[in-house]
PDB file of N, CA and C in Angstrom:
ATOM      1  N   UNK A   1       0.586  -1.428   0.025  1.00  0.00           N
ATOM      2  CA  UNK A   1      -0.207  -0.227  -0.072  1.00  0.00           C
ATOM      3  C   UNK A   1       1.027   1.182  -0.178  1.00  0.00           C
ATOM      4  N   UNK A   2       0.279   2.043  -0.139  1.00  0.00           N
ATOM      5  CA  UNK A   2       0.987   3.815  -0.626  1.00  0.00           C
ATOM      6  C   UNK A   2       1.871   4.666   1.098  1.00  0.00           C
ATOM      7  N   UNK A   3       0.908   3.489   1.903  1.00  0.00           N
ATOM      8  CA  UNK A   3       1.666   4.137   3.618  1.00  0.00           C
ATOM      9  C   UNK A   3       2.259   3.373   4.251  1.00  0.00           C
ATOM     10  N   UNK A   4       3.001   2.500   3.253  1.00  0.00           N
ATOM     11  CA  UNK A   4       4.144   1.968   3.599  1.00  0.00           C
ATOM     12  C   UNK A   4       4.094   0.377   4.383  1.00  0.00           C
ATOM     13  N   UNK A   5       2.922  -0.200   4.740  1.00  0.00           N
ATOM     14  CA  UNK A   5       2.604  -1.263   5.389  1.00  0.00           C
ATOM     15  C   UNK A   5       1.809  -2.240   4.426  1.00  0.00           C
ATOM     16  N   UNK A   6       1.955  -3.016   4.998  1.00  0.00           N
ATOM     17  CA  UNK A   6       1.136  -4.455   4.000  1.00  0.00           C
ATOM     18  C   UNK A   6      -0.351  -4.600   4.433  1.00  0.00           C
ATOM     19  N   UNK A   7      -1.492  -4.631   3.815  1.00  0.00           N
ATOM     20  CA  UNK A   7      -2.406  -4.932   3.553  1.00  0.00           C
ATOM     21  C   UNK A   7      -3.352  -5.326   4.356  1.00  0.00           C
ATOM     22  N   UNK A   8      -2.479  -6.607   4.938  1.00  0.00           N
ATOM     23  CA  UNK A   8      -2.757  -7.081   6.047  1.00  0.00           C
ATOM     24  C   UNK A   8      -2.989  -6.922   7.213  1.00  0.00           C
ATOM     25  N   UNK A   9      -2.376  -5.415   7.524  1.00  0.00           N
ATOM     26  CA  UNK A   9      -2.560  -5.137   8.439  1.00  0.00           C
ATOM     27  C   UNK A   9      -3.604  -4.089   8.893  1.00  0.00           C
ATOM     28  N   UNK A  10      -3.906  -4.048   7.735  1.00  0.00           N
ATOM     29  CA  UNK A  10      -5.589  -3.264   7.425  1.00  0.00           C
ATOM     30  C   UNK A  10      -6.240  -3.949   7.900  1.00  0.00           C
ATOM     31  N   UNK A  11      -5.991  -5.257   7.393  1.00  0.00           N
ATOM     32  CA  UNK A  11      -7.975  -5.526   6.913  1.00  0.00           C
ATOM     33  C   UNK A  11      -7.741  -6.909   8.564  1.00  0.00           C
ATOM     34  N   UNK A  12      -6.610  -7.105   9.123  1.00  0.00           N
ATOM     35  CA  UNK A  12      -6.553  -7.250  10.601  1.00  0.00           C
ATOM     36  C   UNK A  12      -7.440  -6.248  11.322  1.00  0.00           C
ATOM     37  N   UNK A  13      -7.075  -5.487  11.623  1.00  0.00           N
ATOM     38  CA  UNK A  13      -7.750  -3.835  12.381  1.00  0.00           C
ATOM     39  C   UNK A  13      -9.065  -3.878  12.010  1.00  0.00           C
ATOM     40  N   UNK A  14      -9.369  -3.807  11.049  1.00  0.00           N
ATOM     41  CA  UNK A  14     -11.187  -3.981  10.818  1.00  0.00           C
ATOM     42  C   UNK A  14     -12.102  -4.515  10.628  1.00  0.00           C
ATOM     43  N   UNK A  15     -11.269  -6.173  10.586  1.00  0.00           N
ATOM     44  CA  UNK A  15     -11.889  -6.988  10.858  1.00  0.00           C
ATOM     45  C   UNK A  15     -13.079  -7.411  11.908  1.00  0.00           C
ATOM     46  N   UNK A  16     -11.865  -7.040  13.126  1.00  0.00           N
ATOM     47  CA  UNK A  16     -12.332  -7.765  14.569  1.00  0.00           C
ATOM     48  C   UNK A  16     -12.973  -6.089  15.191  1.00  0.00           C
ATOM     49  N   UNK A  17     -13.181  -4.688  14.558  1.00  0.00           N
ATOM     50  CA  UNK A  17     -13.097  -3.445  15.241  1.00  0.00           C
ATOM     51  C   UNK A  17     -14.933  -2.939  14.877  1.00  0.00           C
ATOM     52  N   UNK A  18     -15.585  -2.800  16.319  1.00  0.00           N
ATOM     53  CA  UNK A  18     -16.374  -2.165  15.710  1.00  0.00           C
ATOM     54  C   UNK A  18     -16.965  -0.657  15.091  1.00  0.00           C
ATOM     55  N   UNK A  19     -17.960  -0.275  15.142  1.00  0.00           N
ATOM     56  CA  UNK A  19     -18.538   0.254  14.299  1.00  0.00           C
ATOM     57  C   UNK A  19     -18.665   1.632  15.483  1.00  0.00           C
ATOM     58  N   UNK A  20     -18.148   3.172  14.942  1.00  0.00           N
ATOM     59  CA  UNK A  20     -18.557   4.209  15.671  1.00  0.00           C
ATOM     60  C   UNK A  20     -18.923   5.266  14.663  1.00  0.00           C
ATOM     61  N   UNK A  21     -20.239   5.932  14.975  1.00  0.00           N
ATOM     62  CA  UNK A  21     -20.697   7.172  14.367  1.00  0.00           C
ATOM     63  C   UNK A  21     -20.657   7.659  15.046  1.00  0.00           C
ATOM     64  N   UNK A  22     -20.872   9.260  15.292  1.00  0.00           N
ATOM     65  CA  UNK A  22     -20.653  10.594  15.965  1.00  0.00           C
ATOM     66  C   UNK A  22     -21.623  11.792  15.240  1.00  0.00           C
ATOM     67  N   UNK A  23     -22.485  12.253  15.125  1.00  0.00           N
ATOM     68  CA  UNK A  23     -23.371  12.930  14.921  1.00  0.00           C
ATOM     69  C   UNK A  23     -23.129  14.179  15.576  1.00  0.00           C
ATOM     70  N   UNK A  24     -22.276  15.687  14.928  1.00  0.00           N
ATOM     71  CA  UNK A  24     -22.669  16.718  15.937  1.00  0.00           C
ATOM     72  C   UNK A  24     -23.746  17.909  15.289  1.00  0.00           C
ATOM     73  N   UNK A  25     -24.179  18.595  15.959  1.00  0.00           N
ATOM     74  CA  UNK A  25     -25.291  19.546  14.996  1.00  0.00           C
ATOM     75  C   UNK A  25     -24.735  20.729  15.961  1.00  0.00           C
ATOM     76  N   UNK A  26     -24.544  21.738  15.414  1.00  0.00           N
ATOM     77  CA  UNK A  26     -24.187  23.296  15.846  1.00  0.00           C
ATOM     78  C   UNK A  26     -25.001  24.202  14.905  1.00  0.00           C
ATOM     79  N   UNK A  27     -25.691  24.964  15.927  1.00  0.00           N
ATOM     80  CA  UNK A  27     -27.192  25.386  15.509  1.00  0.00           C
ATOM     81  C   UNK A  27     -26.764  27.047  15.458  1.00  0.00           C
ATOM     82  N   UNK A  28     -27.285  27.659  14.588  1.00  0.00           N
ATOM     83  CA  UNK A  28     -26.903  29.367  14.339  1.00  0.00           C
ATOM     84  C   UNK A  28     -27.291  29.689  15.287  1.00  0.00           C
ATOM     85  N   UNK A  29     -26.296  30.523  15.801  1.00  0.00           N
ATOM     86  CA  UNK A  29     -26.798  31.457  17.438  1.00  0.00           C
ATOM     87  C   UNK A  29     -25.676  33.055  16.832  1.00  0.00           C
ATOM     88  N   UNK A  30     -26.859  33.936  17.670  1.00  0.00           N
ATOM     89  CA  UNK A  30     -26.686  35.657  16.812  1.00  0.00           C
ATOM     90  C   UNK A  30     -24.889  36.154  17.723  1.00  0.00           C
ATOM     91  N   UNK A  31     -24.556  35.340  18.464  1.00  0.00           N
ATOM     92  CA  UNK A  31     -23.516  36.081  19.081  1.00  0.00           C
ATOM     93  C   UNK A  31     -22.132  34.904  18.596  1.00  0.00           C
ATOM     94  N   UNK A  32     -21.755  34.379  17.700  1.00  0.00           N
ATOM     95  CA  UNK A  32     -20.715  33.527  17.636  1.00  0.00           C
ATOM     96  C   UNK A  32     -19.397  33.293  18.695  1.00  0.00           C
ATOM     97  N   UNK A  33     -19.293  34.391  18.400  1.00  0.00           N
ATOM     98  CA  UNK A  33     -17.982  34.865  19.753  1.00  0.00           C
ATOM     99  C   UNK A  33     -17.949  33.608  21.112  1.00  0.00           C
ATOM    100  N   UNK A  34     -19.503  34.092  21.468  1.00  0.00           N
ATOM    101  CA  UNK A  34     -19.519  33.194  22.525  1.00  0.00           C
ATOM    102  C   UNK A  34     -19.767  31.371  22.340  1.00  0.00           C
ATOM    103  N   UNK A  35     -19.684  31.124  21.083  1.00  0.00           N
ATOM    104  CA  UNK A  35     -20.044  29.631  20.814  1.00  0.00           C
ATOM    105  C   UNK A  35     -19.282  28.885  21.339  1.00  0.00           C
ATOM    106  N   UNK A  36     -19.486  27.038  21.700  1.00  0.00           N
ATOM    107  CA  UNK A  36     -18.152  26.356  21.980  1.00  0.00           C
ATOM    108  C   UNK A  36     -18.550  25.338  21.044  1.00  0.00           C
ATOM    109  N   UNK A  37     -17.817  24.878  19.929  1.00  0.00           N
ATOM    110  CA  UNK A  37     -17.710  23.820  19.152  1.00  0.00           C
ATOM    111  C   UNK A  37     -17.026  22.279  20.304  1.00  0.00           C
ATOM    112  N   UNK A  38     -16.585  21.424  19.858  1.00  0.00           N
ATOM    113  CA  UNK A  38     -15.788  20.433  20.054  1.00  0.00           C
ATOM    114  C   UNK A  38     -14.955  20.173  20.412  1.00  0.00           C
ATOM    115  N   UNK A  39     -13.674  21.825  20.276  1.00  0.00           N
ATOM    116  CA  UNK A  39     -12.441  21.711  20.868  1.00  0.00           C
ATOM    117  C   UNK A  39     -11.692  21.173  19.799  1.00  0.00           C
ATOM    118  N   UNK A  40     -10.379  21.545  20.277  1.00  0.00           N
ATOM    119  CA  UNK A  40      -8.883  21.143  18.884  1.00  0.00           C
ATOM    120  C   UNK A  40      -9.504  19.429  19.723  1.00  0.00           C
ATOM    121  N   UNK A  41      -8.693  19.085  19.353  1.00  0.00           N
ATOM    122  CA  UNK A  41      -8.905  17.000  18.826  1.00  0.00           C
ATOM    123  C   UNK A  41      -8.614  16.644  17.972  1.00  0.00           C
ATOM    124  N   UNK A  42      -8.096  15.083  17.996  1.00  0.00           N
ATOM    125  CA  UNK A  42      -7.492  14.194  16.985  1.00  0.00           C
ATOM    126  C   UNK A  42      -9.053  13.622  16.224  1.00  0.00           C
ATOM    127  N   UNK A  43      -9.146  13.381  15.516  1.00  0.00           N
ATOM    128  CA  UNK A  43     -10.143  12.047  14.830  1.00  0.00           C
ATOM    129  C   UNK A  43      -9.580  10.541  14.727  1.00  0.00           C
ATOM    130  N   UNK A  44      -9.563   9.780  16.069  1.00  0.00           N
ATOM    131  CA  UNK A  44      -9.654   8.963  15.988  1.00  0.00           C
ATOM    132  C   UNK A  44     -10.190   7.528  15.467  1.00  0.00           C
ATOM    133  N   UNK A  45     -10.891   8.208  13.839  1.00  0.00           N
ATOM    134  CA  UNK A  45     -11.036   6.620  13.452  1.00  0.00           C
ATOM    135  C   UNK A  45     -10.357   6.910  11.982  1.00  0.00           C
ATOM    136  N   UNK A  46     -11.733   5.670  11.143  1.00  0.00           N
ATOM    137  CA  UNK A  46     -10.397   6.105   9.891  1.00  0.00           C
ATOM    138  C   UNK A  46     -11.526   6.836   8.937  1.00  0.00           C
ATOM    139  N   UNK A  47     -12.478   7.185   9.246  1.00  0.00           N
ATOM    140  CA  UNK A  47     -12.663   8.232   8.283  1.00  0.00           C
ATOM    141  C   UNK A  47     -13.845   9.388   8.687  1.00  0.00           C
ATOM    142  N   UNK A  48     -13.839  10.761   8.967  1.00  0.00           N
ATOM    143  CA  UNK A  48     -14.829  11.476   9.729  1.00  0.00           C
ATOM    144  C   UNK A  48     -15.280  12.156   7.881  1.00  0.00           C
ATOM    145  N   UNK A  49     -17.118  12.197   8.109  1.00  0.00           N
ATOM    146  CA  UNK A  49     -17.233  13.466   7.140  1.00  0.00           C
ATOM    147  C   UNK A  49     -17.611  14.396   7.118  1.00  0.00           C
ATOM    148  N   UNK A  50     -17.601  15.826   7.086  1.00  0.00           N
ATOM    149  CA  UNK A  50     -17.674  16.553   7.560  1.00  0.00           C
ATOM    150  C   UNK A  50     -18.539  18.039   6.994  1.00  0.00           C
ATOM    151  N   UNK A  51     -20.103  18.066   6.586  1.00  0.00           N
ATOM    152  CA  UNK A  51     -20.546  18.903   5.577  1.00  0.00           C
ATOM    153  C   UNK A  51     -20.800  20.586   6.733  1.00  0.00           C
ATOM    154  N   UNK A  52     -20.085  20.762   5.127  1.00  0.00           N
ATOM    155  CA  UNK A  52     -19.903  22.921   5.270  1.00  0.00           C
ATOM    156  C   UNK A  52     -21.543  23.277   6.234  1.00  0.00           C
ATOM    157  N   UNK A  53     -21.818  23.665   7.023  1.00  0.00           N
ATOM    158  CA  UNK A  53     -22.925  24.481   7.639  1.00  0.00           C
ATOM    159  C   UNK A  53     -22.768  26.153   7.055  1.00  0.00           C
ATOM    160  N   UNK A  54     -24.313  26.819   8.369  1.00  0.00           N
ATOM    161  CA  UNK A  54     -23.849  27.666   7.839  1.00  0.00           C
ATOM    162  C   UNK A  54     -23.270  28.187   9.377  1.00  0.00           C
ATOM    163  N   UNK A  55     -22.809  27.698  10.307  1.00  0.00           N
ATOM    164  CA  UNK A  55     -21.692  28.231  11.345  1.00  0.00           C
ATOM    165  C   UNK A  55     -20.376  28.271  11.345  1.00  0.00           C
ATOM    166  N   UNK A  56     -20.230  27.429  10.620  1.00  0.00           N
ATOM    167  CA  UNK A  56     -18.148  27.734  10.035  1.00  0.00           C
ATOM    168  C   UNK A  56     -17.600  26.649  11.076  1.00  0.00           C
ATOM    169  N   UNK A  57     -15.952  27.208  11.173  1.00  0.00           N
ATOM    170  CA  UNK A  57     -15.721  26.628  12.501  1.00  0.00           C
ATOM    171  C   UNK A  57     -14.685  26.246  11.902  1.00  0.00           C
ATOM    172  N   UNK A  58     -14.239  24.971  10.973  1.00  0.00           N
ATOM    173  CA  UNK A  58     -13.638  23.434  10.857  1.00  0.00           C
ATOM    174  C   UNK A  58     -12.254  24.821  10.868  1.00  0.00           C
ATOM    175  N   UNK A  59     -11.751  23.976  11.902  1.00  0.00           N
ATOM    176  CA  UNK A  59      -9.879  24.735  11.449  1.00  0.00           C
ATOM    177  C   UNK A  59      -9.070  22.977  11.380  1.00  0.00           C
ATOM    178  N   UNK A  60      -7.557  23.678  11.548  1.00  0.00           N
ATOM    179  CA  UNK A  60      -6.963  22.247  11.181  1.00  0.00           C
ATOM    180  C   UNK A  60      -5.673  22.613  11.539  1.00  0.00           C
ATOM    181  N   UNK A  61      -4.789  21.691  12.182  1.00  0.00           N
ATOM    182  CA  UNK A  61      -3.333  22.171  13.119  1.00  0.00           C
ATOM    183  C   UNK A  61      -2.306  22.102  11.787  1.00  0.00           C
ATOM    184  N   UNK A  62      -2.061  23.007  10.976  1.00  0.00           N
ATOM    185  CA  UNK A  62      -0.744  22.894  10.421  1.00  0.00           C
ATOM    186  C   UNK A  62      -0.068  23.921  10.187  1.00  0.00           C
ATOM    187  N   UNK A  63       1.379  23.650   9.694  1.00  0.00           N
ATOM    188  CA  UNK A  63       2.573  24.707  10.184  1.00  0.00           C
ATOM    189  C   UNK A  63       2.496  25.245  11.719  1.00  0.00           C
ATOM    190  N   UNK A  64       2.836  24.552  12.432  1.00  0.00           N
ATOM    191  CA  UNK A  64       2.306  24.958  13.812  1.00  0.00           C
ATOM    192  C   UNK A  64       1.331  26.277  14.515  1.00  0.00           C
ATOM    193  N   UNK A  65       0.564  25.433  13.809  1.00  0.00           N
ATOM    194  CA  UNK A  65      -0.918  27.230  13.711  1.00  0.00           C
ATOM    195  C   UNK A  65      -1.841  26.024  13.352  1.00  0.00           C
ATOM    196  N   UNK A  66      -3.045  27.522  14.024  1.00  0.00           N
ATOM    197  CA  UNK A  66      -4.296  26.542  13.637  1.00  0.00           C
ATOM    198  C   UNK A  66      -4.562  27.814  12.389  1.00  0.00           C
ATOM    199  N   UNK A  67      -5.544  27.041  11.001  1.00  0.00           N
ATOM    200  CA  UNK A  67      -5.942  27.613  10.093  1.00  0.00           C
ATOM    201  C   UNK A  67      -7.186  27.136   9.207  1.00  0.00           C
ATOM    202  N   UNK A  68      -8.204  28.098   9.811  1.00  0.00           N
ATOM    203  CA  UNK A  68      -9.364  27.380   8.874  1.00  0.00           C
ATOM    204  C   UNK A  68      -9.373  27.327   7.573  1.00  0.00           C
ATOM    205  N   UNK A  69     -10.177  26.872   7.720  1.00  0.00           N
ATOM    206  CA  UNK A  69     -11.160  25.869   6.320  1.00  0.00           C
ATOM    207  C   UNK A  69     -12.309  26.741   5.545  1.00  0.00           C
ATOM    208  N   UNK A  70     -11.989  26.874   4.671  1.00  0.00           N
ATOM    209  CA  UNK A  70     -12.961  28.125   4.256  1.00  0.00           C
ATOM    210  C   UNK A  70     -13.804  26.926   2.691  1.00  0.00           C
ATOM    211  N   UNK A  71     -14.617  26.667   3.005  1.00  0.00           N
ATOM    212  CA  UNK A  71     -15.601  26.004   1.826  1.00  0.00           C
ATOM    213  C   UNK A  71     -17.512  26.608   2.103  1.00  0.00           C
ATOM    214  N   UNK A  72     -17.766  26.467   0.702  1.00  0.00           N
ATOM    215  CA  UNK A  72     -18.713  26.129   0.448  1.00  0.00           C
ATOM    216  C   UNK A  72     -19.403  26.168   1.007  1.00  0.00           C
ATOM    217  N   UNK A  73     -21.406  26.176   1.214  1.00  0.00           N
ATOM    218  CA  UNK A  73     -22.221  25.576   1.328  1.00  0.00           C
ATOM    219  C   UNK A  73     -22.599  23.814   0.978  1.00  0.00           C
ATOM    220  N   UNK A  74     -22.134  23.790   0.135  1.00  0.00           N
ATOM    221  CA  UNK A  74     -22.227  22.191  -1.297  1.00  0.00           C
ATOM    222  C   UNK A  74     -21.188  21.646  -0.213  1.00  0.00           C
ATOM    223  N   UNK A  75     -20.459  21.876   0.213  1.00  0.00           N
ATOM    224  CA  UNK A  75     -19.265  20.926   0.492  1.00  0.00           C
ATOM    225  C   UNK A  75     -19.164  20.128   1.475  1.00  0.00           C
ATOM    226  N   UNK A  76     -18.600  18.452   0.989  1.00  0.00           N
ATOM    227  CA  UNK A  76     -18.037  18.147   2.361  1.00  0.00           C
ATOM    228  C   UNK A  76     -16.250  18.007   2.330  1.00  0.00           C
ATOM    229  N   UNK A  77     -15.795  17.843   3.582  1.00  0.00           N
ATOM    230  CA  UNK A  77     -14.470  17.810   3.940  1.00  0.00           C
ATOM    231  C   UNK A  77     -14.261  16.112   4.026  1.00  0.00           C
ATOM    232  N   UNK A  78     -13.654  15.559   3.525  1.00  0.00           N
ATOM    233  CA  UNK A  78     -13.240  13.786   3.882  1.00  0.00           C
ATOM    234  C   UNK A  78     -12.187  14.163   4.780  1.00  0.00           C
ATOM    235  N   UNK A  79     -11.907  13.885   5.811  1.00  0.00           N
ATOM    236  CA  UNK A  79     -10.599  13.386   6.838  1.00  0.00           C
ATOM    237  C   UNK A  79     -10.320  11.641   7.074  1.00  0.00           C
ATOM    238  N   UNK A  80      -9.004  11.530   6.656  1.00  0.00           N
ATOM    239  CA  UNK A  80      -8.899  10.901   6.864  1.00  0.00           C
ATOM    240  C   UNK A  80      -7.818  10.639   8.145  1.00  0.00           C
ATOM    241  N   UNK A  81      -8.295   9.749   9.363  1.00  0.00           N
ATOM    242  CA  UNK A  81      -8.212   9.517  10.622  1.00  0.00           C
ATOM    243  C   UNK A  81      -6.952   8.849  10.990  1.00  0.00           C
ATOM    244  N   UNK A  82      -6.690   9.001  12.661  1.00  0.00           N
ATOM    245  CA  UNK A  82      -5.500   8.617  13.171  1.00  0.00           C
ATOM    246  C   UNK A  82      -5.181   7.420  13.056  1.00  0.00           C
ATOM    247  N   UNK A  83      -6.715   6.236  12.258  1.00  0.00           N
ATOM    248  CA  UNK A  83      -6.246   5.309  12.082  1.00  0.00           C
ATOM    249  C   UNK A  83      -4.815   4.831  11.062  1.00  0.00           C
ATOM    250  N   UNK A  84      -4.908   5.753   9.663  1.00  0.00           N
ATOM    251  CA  UNK A  84      -3.944   5.512   8.886  1.00  0.00           C
ATOM    252  C   UNK A  84      -2.860   6.403   9.415  1.00  0.00           C
ATOM    253  N   UNK A  85      -2.651   6.174  10.278  1.00  0.00           N
ATOM    254  CA  UNK A  85      -1.238   7.210  10.544  1.00  0.00           C
ATOM    255  C   UNK A  85      -0.275   5.695  11.173  1.00  0.00           C
ATOM    256  N   UNK A  86      -0.871   4.692  11.016  1.00  0.00           N
ATOM    257  CA  UNK A  86      -0.210   3.719  11.415  1.00  0.00           C
ATOM    258  C   UNK A  86       1.010   3.218  11.165  1.00  0.00           C
ATOM    259  N   UNK A  87       1.702   3.674  10.300  1.00  0.00           N
ATOM    260  CA  UNK A  87       3.006   3.416   9.330  1.00  0.00           C
ATOM    261  C   UNK A  87       3.588   3.896  10.116  1.00  0.00           C
ATOM    262  N   UNK A  88       3.741   5.164  10.993  1.00  0.00           N
ATOM    263  CA  UNK A  88       4.671   6.131  12.089  1.00  0.00           C
ATOM    264  C   UNK A  88       4.473   4.588  13.077  1.00  0.00           C
ATOM    265  N   UNK A  89       4.352   3.787  13.293  1.00  0.00           N
ATOM    266  CA  UNK A  89       4.543   2.971  14.635  1.00  0.00           C
ATOM    267  C   UNK A  89       5.206   1.582  13.892  1.00  0.00           C
ATOM    268  N   UNK A  90       5.636   0.801  12.439  1.00  0.00           N
ATOM    269  CA  UNK A  90       5.543   0.017  12.223  1.00  0.00           C
ATOM    270  C   UNK A  90       6.748   0.217  11.096  1.00  0.00           C
ATOM    271  N   UNK A  91       7.300   0.685  11.760  1.00  0.00           N
ATOM    272  CA  UNK A  91       8.257   1.264  11.413  1.00  0.00           C
ATOM    273  C   UNK A  91       9.921   1.075  12.435  1.00  0.00           C
TER     274      UNK A  91
END
């Protein structure tokens, strides 16, 4: 695979694991500066799908700083989670 690990690593991982599904909804608020989201975190899943809403606020930590992700209302963001960072621990 392109991650530098054998296919069997992921096959074995996904065969025995359970499925997790989490839905977060952040309704519009009149004072966005007072709102709280999920806060800084890592996605410990294999795939996260985010749909842009009217609230916004998605950021990524890149280059030692938090950067906003600008998208439009027709956008889905697909994040590959920490599961695929396995190559760091397999070498």
